[in-house]
GROMACS .gro file of C-alpha atoms in nm:
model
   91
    1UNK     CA    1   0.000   0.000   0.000
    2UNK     CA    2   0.167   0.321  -0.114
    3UNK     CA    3   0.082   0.676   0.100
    4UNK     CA    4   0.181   1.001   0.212
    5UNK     CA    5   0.350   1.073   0.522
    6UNK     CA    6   0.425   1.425   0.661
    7UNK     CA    7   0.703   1.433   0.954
    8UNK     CA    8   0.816   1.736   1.188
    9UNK     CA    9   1.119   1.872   1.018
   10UNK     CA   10   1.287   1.751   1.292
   11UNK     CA   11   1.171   1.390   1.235
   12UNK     CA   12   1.250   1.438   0.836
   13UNK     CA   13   1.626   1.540   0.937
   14UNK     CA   14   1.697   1.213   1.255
   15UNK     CA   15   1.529   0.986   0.954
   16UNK     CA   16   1.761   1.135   0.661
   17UNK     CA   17   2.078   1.111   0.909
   18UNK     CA   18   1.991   0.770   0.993
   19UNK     CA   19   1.953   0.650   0.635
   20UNK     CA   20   2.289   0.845   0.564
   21UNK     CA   21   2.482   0.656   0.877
   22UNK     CA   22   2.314   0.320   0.812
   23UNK     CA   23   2.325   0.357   0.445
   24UNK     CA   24   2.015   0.182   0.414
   25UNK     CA   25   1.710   0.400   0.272
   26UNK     CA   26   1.443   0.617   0.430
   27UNK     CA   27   1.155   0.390   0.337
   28UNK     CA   28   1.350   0.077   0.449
   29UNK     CA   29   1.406   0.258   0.769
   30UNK     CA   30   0.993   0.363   0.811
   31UNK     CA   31   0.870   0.056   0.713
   32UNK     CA   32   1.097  -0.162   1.021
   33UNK     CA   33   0.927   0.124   1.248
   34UNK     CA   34   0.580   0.073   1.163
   35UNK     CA   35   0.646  -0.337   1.188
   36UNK     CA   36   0.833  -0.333   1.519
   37UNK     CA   37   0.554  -0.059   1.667
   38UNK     CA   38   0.292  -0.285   1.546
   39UNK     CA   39   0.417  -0.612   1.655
   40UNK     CA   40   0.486  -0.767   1.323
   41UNK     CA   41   0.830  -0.872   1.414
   42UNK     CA   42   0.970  -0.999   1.723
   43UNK     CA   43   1.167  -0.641   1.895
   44UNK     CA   44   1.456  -0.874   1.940
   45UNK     CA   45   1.495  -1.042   1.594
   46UNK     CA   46   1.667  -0.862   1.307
   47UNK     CA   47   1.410  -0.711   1.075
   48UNK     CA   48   1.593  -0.724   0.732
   49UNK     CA   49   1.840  -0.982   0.555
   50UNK     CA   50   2.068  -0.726   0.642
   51UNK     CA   51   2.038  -0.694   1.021
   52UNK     CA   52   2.036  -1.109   1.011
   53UNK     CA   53   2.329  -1.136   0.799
   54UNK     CA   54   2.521  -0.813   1.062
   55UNK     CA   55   2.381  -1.005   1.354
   56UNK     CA   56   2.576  -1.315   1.261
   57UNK     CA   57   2.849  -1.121   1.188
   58UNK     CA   58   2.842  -1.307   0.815
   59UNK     CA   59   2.894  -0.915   0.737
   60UNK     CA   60   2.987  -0.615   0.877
   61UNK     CA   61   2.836  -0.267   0.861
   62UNK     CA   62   2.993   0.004   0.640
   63UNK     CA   63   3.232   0.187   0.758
   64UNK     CA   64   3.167   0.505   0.582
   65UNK     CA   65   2.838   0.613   0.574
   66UNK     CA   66   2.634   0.648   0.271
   67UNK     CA   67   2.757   0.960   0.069
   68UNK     CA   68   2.695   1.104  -0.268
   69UNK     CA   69   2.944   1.013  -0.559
   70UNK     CA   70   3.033   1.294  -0.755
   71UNK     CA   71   3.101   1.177  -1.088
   72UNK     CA   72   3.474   1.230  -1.197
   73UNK     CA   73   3.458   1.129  -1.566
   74UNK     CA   74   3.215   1.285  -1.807
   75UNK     CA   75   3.132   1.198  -2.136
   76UNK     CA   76   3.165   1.418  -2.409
   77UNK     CA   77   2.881   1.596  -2.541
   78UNK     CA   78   2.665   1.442  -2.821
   79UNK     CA   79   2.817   1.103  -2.672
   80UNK     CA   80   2.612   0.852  -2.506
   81UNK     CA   81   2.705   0.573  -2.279
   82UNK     CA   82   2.506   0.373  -2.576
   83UNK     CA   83   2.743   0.535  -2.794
   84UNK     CA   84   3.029   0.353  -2.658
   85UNK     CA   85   2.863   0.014  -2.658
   86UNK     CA   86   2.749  -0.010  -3.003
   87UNK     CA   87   3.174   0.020  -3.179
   88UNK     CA   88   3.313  -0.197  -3.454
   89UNK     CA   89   3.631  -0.239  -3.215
   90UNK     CA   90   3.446  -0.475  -2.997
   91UNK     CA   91   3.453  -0.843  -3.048
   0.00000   0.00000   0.00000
């Protein structure tokens, strides 16, 4: 079920920190909420594949936090990434 949800700006900014330190998304993040407030999952248990596979310690959490990539190579213009798929030099 899709919907809106309006937060207190100071709700918007602890969820868009947390998705930035976790590096998991904003939606992933509301949606364990609501389950764990509702009792849909056990408070204890990991909610996601993620938190399962952490808790195990099969892997381990990022150490940097999610960031933006700002991209270093650009194409030049009137070329498309298509562009460079579709040469003759390729076998």
């Amino acid at each position: 079920m899709a919907m809106n949800l309006r937060l207190t700006p100071e709700a918007a900014s602890a969820l868009q920190a947390e998705a930035e330190r976790t590096g998991r998304s904003q939606q992933e993040i509301l949606r364990e909420a609501v389950d764990r407030h509702l009792h849909l999952v056990d408070a204890e248990q990991p909610a996601s594949d993620r938190d399962q596979a952490r808790s195990a310690q099969v892997v381990r959490p990022a150490r940097v936090a999610y960031r933006r990539v700002v991209p270093r190579l650009r194409l030049p213009k009137g070329t498309t990434s298509l562009d460079l798929l579709d040469r003759d030099d390729r076998f």
